[in-house]
mmCIF file of C-alpha atoms in Angstrom:
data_model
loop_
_atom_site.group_PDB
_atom_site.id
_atom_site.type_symbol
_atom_site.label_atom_id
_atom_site.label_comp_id
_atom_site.label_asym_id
_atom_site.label_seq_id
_atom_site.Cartn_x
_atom_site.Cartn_y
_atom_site.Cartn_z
ATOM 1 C CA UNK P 1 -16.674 -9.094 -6.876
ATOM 2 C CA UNK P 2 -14.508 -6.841 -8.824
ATOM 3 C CA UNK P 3 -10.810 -6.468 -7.547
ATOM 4 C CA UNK P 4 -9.637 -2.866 -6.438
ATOM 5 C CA UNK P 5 -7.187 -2.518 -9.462
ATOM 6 C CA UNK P 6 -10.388 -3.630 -12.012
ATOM 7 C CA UNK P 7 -7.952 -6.412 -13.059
ATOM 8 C CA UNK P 8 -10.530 -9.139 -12.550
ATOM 9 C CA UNK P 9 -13.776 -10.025 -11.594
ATOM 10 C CA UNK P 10 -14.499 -13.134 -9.544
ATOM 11 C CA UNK P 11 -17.918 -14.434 -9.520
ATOM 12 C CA UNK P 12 -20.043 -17.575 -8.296
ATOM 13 C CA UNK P 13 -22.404 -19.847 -9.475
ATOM 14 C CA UNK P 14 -22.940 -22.701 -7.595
ATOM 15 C CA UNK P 15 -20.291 -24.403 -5.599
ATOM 16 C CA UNK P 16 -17.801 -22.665 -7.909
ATOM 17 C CA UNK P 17 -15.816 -19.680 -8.088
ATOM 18 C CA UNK P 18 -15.343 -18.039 -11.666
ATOM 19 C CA UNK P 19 -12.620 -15.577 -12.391
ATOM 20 C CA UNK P 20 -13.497 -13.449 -15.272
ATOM 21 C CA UNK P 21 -11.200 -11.110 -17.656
ATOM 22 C CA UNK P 22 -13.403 -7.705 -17.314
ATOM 23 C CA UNK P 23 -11.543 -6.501 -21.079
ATOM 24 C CA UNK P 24 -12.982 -9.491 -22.751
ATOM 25 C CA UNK P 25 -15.682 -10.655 -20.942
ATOM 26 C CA UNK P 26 -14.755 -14.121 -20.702
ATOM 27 C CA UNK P 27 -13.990 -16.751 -17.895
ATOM 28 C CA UNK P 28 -10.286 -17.703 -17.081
ATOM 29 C CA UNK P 29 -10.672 -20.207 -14.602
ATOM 30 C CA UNK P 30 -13.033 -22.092 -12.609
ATOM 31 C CA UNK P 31 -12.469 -22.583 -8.822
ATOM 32 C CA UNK P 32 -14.296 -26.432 -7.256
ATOM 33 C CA UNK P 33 -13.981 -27.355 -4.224
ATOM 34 C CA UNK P 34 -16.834 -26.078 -2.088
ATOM 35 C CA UNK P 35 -19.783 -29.182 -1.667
ATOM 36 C CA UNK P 36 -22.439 -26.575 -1.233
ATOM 37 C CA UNK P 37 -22.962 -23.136 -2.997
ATOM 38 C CA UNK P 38 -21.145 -19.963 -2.157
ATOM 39 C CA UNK P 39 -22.612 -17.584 -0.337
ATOM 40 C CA UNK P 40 -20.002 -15.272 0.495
ATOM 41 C CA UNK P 41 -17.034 -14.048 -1.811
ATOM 42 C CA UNK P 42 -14.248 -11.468 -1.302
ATOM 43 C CA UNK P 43 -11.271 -10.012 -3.525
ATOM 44 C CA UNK P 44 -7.605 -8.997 -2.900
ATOM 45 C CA UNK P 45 -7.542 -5.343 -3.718
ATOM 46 C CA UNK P 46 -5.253 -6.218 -6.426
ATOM 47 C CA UNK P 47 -6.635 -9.429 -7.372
ATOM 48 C CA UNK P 48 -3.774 -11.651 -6.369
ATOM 49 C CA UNK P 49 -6.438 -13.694 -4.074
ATOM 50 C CA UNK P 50 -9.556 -14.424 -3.234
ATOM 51 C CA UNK P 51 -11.874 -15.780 -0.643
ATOM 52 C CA UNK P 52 -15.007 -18.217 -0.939
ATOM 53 C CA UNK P 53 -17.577 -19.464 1.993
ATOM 54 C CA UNK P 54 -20.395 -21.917 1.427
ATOM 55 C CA UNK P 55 -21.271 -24.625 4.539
ATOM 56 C CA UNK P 56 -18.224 -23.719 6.711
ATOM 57 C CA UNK P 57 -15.123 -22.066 7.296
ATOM 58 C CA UNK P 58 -13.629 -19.157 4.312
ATOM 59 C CA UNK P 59 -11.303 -21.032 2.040
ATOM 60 C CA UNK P 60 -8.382 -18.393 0.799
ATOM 61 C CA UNK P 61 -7.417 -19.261 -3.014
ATOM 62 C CA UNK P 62 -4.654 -17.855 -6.067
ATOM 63 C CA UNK P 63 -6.768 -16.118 -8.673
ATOM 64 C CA UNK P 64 -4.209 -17.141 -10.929
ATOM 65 C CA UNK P 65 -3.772 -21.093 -10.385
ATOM 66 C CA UNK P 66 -7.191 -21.970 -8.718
ATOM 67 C CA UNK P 67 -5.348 -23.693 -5.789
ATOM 68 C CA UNK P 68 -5.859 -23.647 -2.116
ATOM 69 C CA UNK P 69 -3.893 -21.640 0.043
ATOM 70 C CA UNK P 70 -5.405 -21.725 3.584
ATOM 71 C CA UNK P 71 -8.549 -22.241 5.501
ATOM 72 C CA UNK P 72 -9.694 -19.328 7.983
ATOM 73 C CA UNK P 73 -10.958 -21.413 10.926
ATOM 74 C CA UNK P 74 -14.032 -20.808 12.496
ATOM 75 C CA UNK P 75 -15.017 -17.959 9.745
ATOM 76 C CA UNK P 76 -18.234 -17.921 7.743
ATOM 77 C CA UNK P 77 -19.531 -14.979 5.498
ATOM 78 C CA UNK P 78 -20.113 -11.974 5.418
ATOM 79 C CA UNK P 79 -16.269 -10.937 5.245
ATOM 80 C CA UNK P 80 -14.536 -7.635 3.788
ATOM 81 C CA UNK P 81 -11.270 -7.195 2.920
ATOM 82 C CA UNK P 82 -9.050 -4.119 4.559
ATOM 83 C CA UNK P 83 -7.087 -1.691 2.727
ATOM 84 C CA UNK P 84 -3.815 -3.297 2.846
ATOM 85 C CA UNK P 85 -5.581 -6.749 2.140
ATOM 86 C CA UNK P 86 -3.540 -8.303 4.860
ATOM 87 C CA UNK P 87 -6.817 -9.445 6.658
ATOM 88 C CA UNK P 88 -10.060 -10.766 6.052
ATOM 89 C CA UNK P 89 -12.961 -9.246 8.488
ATOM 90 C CA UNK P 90 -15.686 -11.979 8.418
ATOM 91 C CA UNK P 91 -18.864 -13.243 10.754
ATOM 92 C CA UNK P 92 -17.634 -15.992 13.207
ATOM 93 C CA UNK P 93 -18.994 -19.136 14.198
ATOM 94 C CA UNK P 94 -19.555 -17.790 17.841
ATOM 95 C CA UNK P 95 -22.097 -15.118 16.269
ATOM 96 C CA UNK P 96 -19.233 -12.745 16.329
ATOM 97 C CA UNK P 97 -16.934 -11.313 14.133
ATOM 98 C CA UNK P 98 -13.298 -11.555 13.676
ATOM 99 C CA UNK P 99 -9.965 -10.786 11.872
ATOM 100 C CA UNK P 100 -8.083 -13.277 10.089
ATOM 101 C CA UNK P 101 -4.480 -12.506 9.054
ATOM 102 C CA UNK P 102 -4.238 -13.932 5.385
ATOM 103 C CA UNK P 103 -0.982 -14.947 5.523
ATOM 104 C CA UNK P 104 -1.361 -17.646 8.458
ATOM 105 C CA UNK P 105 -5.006 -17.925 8.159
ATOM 106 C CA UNK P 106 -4.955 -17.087 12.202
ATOM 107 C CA UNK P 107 -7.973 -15.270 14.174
ATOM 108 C CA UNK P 108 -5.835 -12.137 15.303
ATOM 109 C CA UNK P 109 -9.292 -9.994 16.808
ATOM 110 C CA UNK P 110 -12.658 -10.613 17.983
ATOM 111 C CA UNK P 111 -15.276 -7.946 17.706
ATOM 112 C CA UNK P 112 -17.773 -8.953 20.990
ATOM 113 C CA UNK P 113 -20.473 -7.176 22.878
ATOM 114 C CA UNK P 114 -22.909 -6.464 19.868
ATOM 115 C CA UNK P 115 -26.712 -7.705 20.441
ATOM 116 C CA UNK P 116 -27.619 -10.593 18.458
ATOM 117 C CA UNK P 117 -25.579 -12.679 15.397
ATOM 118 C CA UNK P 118 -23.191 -11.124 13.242
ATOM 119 C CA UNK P 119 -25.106 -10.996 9.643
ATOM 120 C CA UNK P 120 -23.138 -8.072 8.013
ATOM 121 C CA UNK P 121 -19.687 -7.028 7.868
ATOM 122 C CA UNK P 122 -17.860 -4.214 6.005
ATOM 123 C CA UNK P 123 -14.566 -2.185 6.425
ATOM 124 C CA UNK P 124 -14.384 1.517 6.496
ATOM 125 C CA UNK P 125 -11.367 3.759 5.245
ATOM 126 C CA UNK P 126 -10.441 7.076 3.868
ATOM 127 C CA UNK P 127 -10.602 10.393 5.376
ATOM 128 C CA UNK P 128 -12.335 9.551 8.076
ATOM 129 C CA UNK P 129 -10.830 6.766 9.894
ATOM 130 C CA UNK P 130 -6.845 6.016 10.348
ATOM 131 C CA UNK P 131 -6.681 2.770 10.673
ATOM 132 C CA UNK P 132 -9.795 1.628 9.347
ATOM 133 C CA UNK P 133 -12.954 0.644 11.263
ATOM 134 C CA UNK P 134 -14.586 -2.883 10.839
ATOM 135 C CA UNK P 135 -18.646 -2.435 10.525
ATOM 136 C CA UNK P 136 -21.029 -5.180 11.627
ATOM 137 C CA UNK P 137 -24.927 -5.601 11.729
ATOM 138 C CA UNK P 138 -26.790 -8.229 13.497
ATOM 139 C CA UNK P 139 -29.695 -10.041 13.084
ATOM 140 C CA UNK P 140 -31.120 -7.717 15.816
ATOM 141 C CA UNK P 141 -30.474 -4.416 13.710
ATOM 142 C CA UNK P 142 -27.209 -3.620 15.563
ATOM 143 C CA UNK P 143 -25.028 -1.235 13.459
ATOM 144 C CA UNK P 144 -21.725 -0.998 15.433
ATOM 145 C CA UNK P 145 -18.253 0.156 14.445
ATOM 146 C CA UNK P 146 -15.246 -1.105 15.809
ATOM 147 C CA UNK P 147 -11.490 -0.537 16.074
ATOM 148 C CA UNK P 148 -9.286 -3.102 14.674
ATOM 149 C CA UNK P 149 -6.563 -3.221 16.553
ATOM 150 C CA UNK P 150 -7.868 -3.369 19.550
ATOM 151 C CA UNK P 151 -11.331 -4.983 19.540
ATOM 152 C CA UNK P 152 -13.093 -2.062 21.209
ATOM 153 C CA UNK P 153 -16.563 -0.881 19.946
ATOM 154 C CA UNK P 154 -16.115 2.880 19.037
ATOM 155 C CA UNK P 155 -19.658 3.306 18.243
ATOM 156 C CA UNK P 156 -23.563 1.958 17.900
ATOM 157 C CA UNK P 157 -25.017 3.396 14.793
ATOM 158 C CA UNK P 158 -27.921 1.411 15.610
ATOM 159 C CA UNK P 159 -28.906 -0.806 19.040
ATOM 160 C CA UNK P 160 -31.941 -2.630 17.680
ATOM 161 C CA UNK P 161 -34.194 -3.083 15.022
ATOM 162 C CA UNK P 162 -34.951 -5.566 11.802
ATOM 163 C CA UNK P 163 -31.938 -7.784 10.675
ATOM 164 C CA UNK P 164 -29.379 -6.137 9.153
ATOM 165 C CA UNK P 165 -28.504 -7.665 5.645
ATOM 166 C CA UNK P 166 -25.797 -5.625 4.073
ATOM 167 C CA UNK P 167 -23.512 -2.890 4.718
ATOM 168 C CA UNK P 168 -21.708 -0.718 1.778
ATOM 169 C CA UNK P 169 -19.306 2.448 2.620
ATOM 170 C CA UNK P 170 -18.202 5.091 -0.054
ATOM 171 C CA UNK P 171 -15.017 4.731 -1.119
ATOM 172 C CA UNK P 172 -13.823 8.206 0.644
ATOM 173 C CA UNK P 173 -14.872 7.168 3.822
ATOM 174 C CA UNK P 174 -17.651 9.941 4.128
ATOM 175 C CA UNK P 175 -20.647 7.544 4.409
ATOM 176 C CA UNK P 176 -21.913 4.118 4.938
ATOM 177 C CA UNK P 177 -24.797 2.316 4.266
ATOM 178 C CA UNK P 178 -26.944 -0.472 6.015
ATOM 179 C CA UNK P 179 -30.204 -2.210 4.440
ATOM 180 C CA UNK P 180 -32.239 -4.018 6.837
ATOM 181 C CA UNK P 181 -34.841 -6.829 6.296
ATOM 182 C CA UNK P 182 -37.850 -4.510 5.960
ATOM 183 C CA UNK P 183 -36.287 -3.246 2.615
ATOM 184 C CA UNK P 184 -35.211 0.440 3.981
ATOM 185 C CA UNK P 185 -31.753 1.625 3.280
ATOM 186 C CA UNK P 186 -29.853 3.780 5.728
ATOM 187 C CA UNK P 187 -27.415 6.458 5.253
ATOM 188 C CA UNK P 188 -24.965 7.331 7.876
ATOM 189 C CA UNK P 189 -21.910 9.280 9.358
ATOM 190 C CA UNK P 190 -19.235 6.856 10.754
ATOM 191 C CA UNK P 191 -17.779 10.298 12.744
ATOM 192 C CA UNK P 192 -20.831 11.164 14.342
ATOM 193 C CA UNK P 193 -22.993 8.052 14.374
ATOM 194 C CA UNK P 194 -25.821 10.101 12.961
ATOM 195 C CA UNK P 195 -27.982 9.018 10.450
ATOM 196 C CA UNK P 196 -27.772 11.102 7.413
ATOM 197 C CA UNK P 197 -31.200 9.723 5.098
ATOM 198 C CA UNK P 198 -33.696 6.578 5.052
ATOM 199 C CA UNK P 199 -35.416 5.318 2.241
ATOM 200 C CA UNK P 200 -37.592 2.455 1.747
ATOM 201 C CA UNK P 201 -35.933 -0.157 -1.253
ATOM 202 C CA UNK P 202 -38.539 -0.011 -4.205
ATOM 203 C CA UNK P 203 -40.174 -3.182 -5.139
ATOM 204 C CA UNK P 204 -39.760 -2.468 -8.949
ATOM 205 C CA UNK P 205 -36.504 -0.543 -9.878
ATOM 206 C CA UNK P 206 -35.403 2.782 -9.411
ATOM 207 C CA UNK P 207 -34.872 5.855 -7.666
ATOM 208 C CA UNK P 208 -32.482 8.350 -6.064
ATOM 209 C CA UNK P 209 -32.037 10.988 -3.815
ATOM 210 C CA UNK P 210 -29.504 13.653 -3.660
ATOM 211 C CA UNK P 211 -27.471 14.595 -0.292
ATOM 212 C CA UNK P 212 -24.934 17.109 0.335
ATOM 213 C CA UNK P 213 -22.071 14.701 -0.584
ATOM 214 C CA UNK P 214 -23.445 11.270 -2.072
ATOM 215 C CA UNK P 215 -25.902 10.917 -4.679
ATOM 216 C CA UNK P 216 -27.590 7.274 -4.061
ATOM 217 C CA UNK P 217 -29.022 5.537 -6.355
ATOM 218 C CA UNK P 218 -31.552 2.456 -6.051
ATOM 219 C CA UNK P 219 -31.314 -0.126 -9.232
ATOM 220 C CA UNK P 220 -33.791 -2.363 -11.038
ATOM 221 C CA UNK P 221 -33.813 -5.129 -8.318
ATOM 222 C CA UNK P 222 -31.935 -8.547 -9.642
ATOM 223 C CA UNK P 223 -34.174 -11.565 -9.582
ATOM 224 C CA UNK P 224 -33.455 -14.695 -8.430
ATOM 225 C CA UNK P 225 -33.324 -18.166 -10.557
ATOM 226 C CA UNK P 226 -36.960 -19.106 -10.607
ATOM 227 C CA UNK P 227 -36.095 -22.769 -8.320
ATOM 228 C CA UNK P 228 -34.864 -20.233 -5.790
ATOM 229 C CA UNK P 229 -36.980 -16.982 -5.743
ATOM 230 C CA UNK P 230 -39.072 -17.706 -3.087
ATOM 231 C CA UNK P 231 -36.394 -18.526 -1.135
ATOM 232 C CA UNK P 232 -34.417 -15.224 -1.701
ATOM 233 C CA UNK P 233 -34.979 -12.847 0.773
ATOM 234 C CA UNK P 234 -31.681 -11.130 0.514
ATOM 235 C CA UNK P 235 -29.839 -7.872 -0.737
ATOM 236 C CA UNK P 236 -26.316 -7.355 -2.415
ATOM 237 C CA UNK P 237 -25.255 -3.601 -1.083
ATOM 238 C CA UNK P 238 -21.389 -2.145 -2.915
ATOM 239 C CA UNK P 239 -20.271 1.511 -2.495
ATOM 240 C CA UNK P 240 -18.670 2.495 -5.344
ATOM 241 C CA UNK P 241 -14.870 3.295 -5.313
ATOM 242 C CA UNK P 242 -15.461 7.553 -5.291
ATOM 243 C CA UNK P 243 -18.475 6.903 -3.107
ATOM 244 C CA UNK P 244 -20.756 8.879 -5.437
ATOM 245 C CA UNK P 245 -22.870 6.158 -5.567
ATOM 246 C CA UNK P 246 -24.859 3.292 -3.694
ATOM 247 C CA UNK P 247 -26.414 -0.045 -5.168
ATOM 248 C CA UNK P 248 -28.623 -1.706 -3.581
ATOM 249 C CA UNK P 249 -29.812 -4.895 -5.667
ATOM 250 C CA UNK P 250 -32.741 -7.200 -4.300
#
């Protein structure tokens, strides 16, 4: 995960966290502490924090020093960060999702009602949407969007369908993106809840299609360590920041 300002890049590898200097190229400082490996990571938008999941809860930590600054009880990943990076939106251990305020580490808003277990989670901002929207998709192929402040669903994108493994949004808030577990990618409007484009993921690298507003583009897919390739059966999916462009790595 790169940090909003591009002033580091946190990765993982294992039960660790790595913070990388993206001038250079090379690692500042190792995170430990998790006792299984990460699966979900997120970034301050300027870097100052970030936060790790493996078996259990998200564990908030300094970028700079490595240490611990608070658990978020009873979240588990996927998570975003929102604009103001004030709160973490992140899959619950209900099968929900949720709001955590990063300063307390307290569960300020539960996003309920959605079919099925919370498996994706974004946030959407920019022209569209003041404040932002929290996205979610569900193991059942929900797509919903809801409003943070009060918890209310303002949309379904999508009621049912394959699992729902990512979700990406452009960086104006135009667009946002779901790929589901049968490999197609999905381009919609967050203002309508219409779907804009779908396009099956290509089992051996690239393509793209051009829209009236977002040119996506489909990458050489990213394998797996051999010990766990038949075991990975999921996607990475980022917007980029002028929301020109989707990847969608499997």
């Amino acid at each position: 995960m790169v940090a909003g300002d591009d002033s580091l890049l946190v990765s993982a590898a294992g039960p660790d966290a790595i913070v990388w200097d993206p001038a250079s190229g090379t690692p500042v400082r190792m995170r430990t502490g998790h006792t299984a490996p990460v699966t979900s990571l997120v970034v301050a938008h300027d870097g100052a924090w970030a936060a790790s999941g493996a078996s259990g809860s998200l564990r908030l930590w300094d970028t700079r020093s490595g240490a611990d600054l608070r658990t978020l009880y009873g979240s588990r990943g996927p998570a975003a960060v929102t604009p103001d990076s004030l709160c973490v939106a992140a899959a619950a251990d209900d099968g929900t999702a949720g709001l955590w305020e990063v300063s307390t580490g307290r569960r300020t808003q539960t996003f309920t009602g959605a079919p099925g277990t919370v498996t994706a989670v974004a946030v959407l901002h920019g022209r569209h949407t003041a404040p932002p929207r929290v996205i979610t998709g569900t193991d059942r192929g929900a797509l919903t969007l809801w409003d943070p402040v009060s918890g209310a669903r303002i949309r379904t994108l999508s009621s049912r369908g394959p699992a729902v493994e990512a979700v990406a949004v452009g960086g104006d808030g135009w667009w946002l993106a779901s790929v589901t577990a049968d490999g197609a990618v999905r381009l919609w409007d967050p203002e309508s809840g219409l779907g804009l484009h779908s396009l099956d993921l290509p089992p051996d690298g690239g393509s793209a299609i051009e829209t009236p507003r977002v040119l996506v583009a489909i990458l050489v897919p990213v394998l797996a360590p051999a010990a766990d390739a038949a075991a990975q059966a999921s996607y990475a999916l980022r917007g980029a920041p002028d929301a020109g462009t989707l990847a969608a790595l499997r």
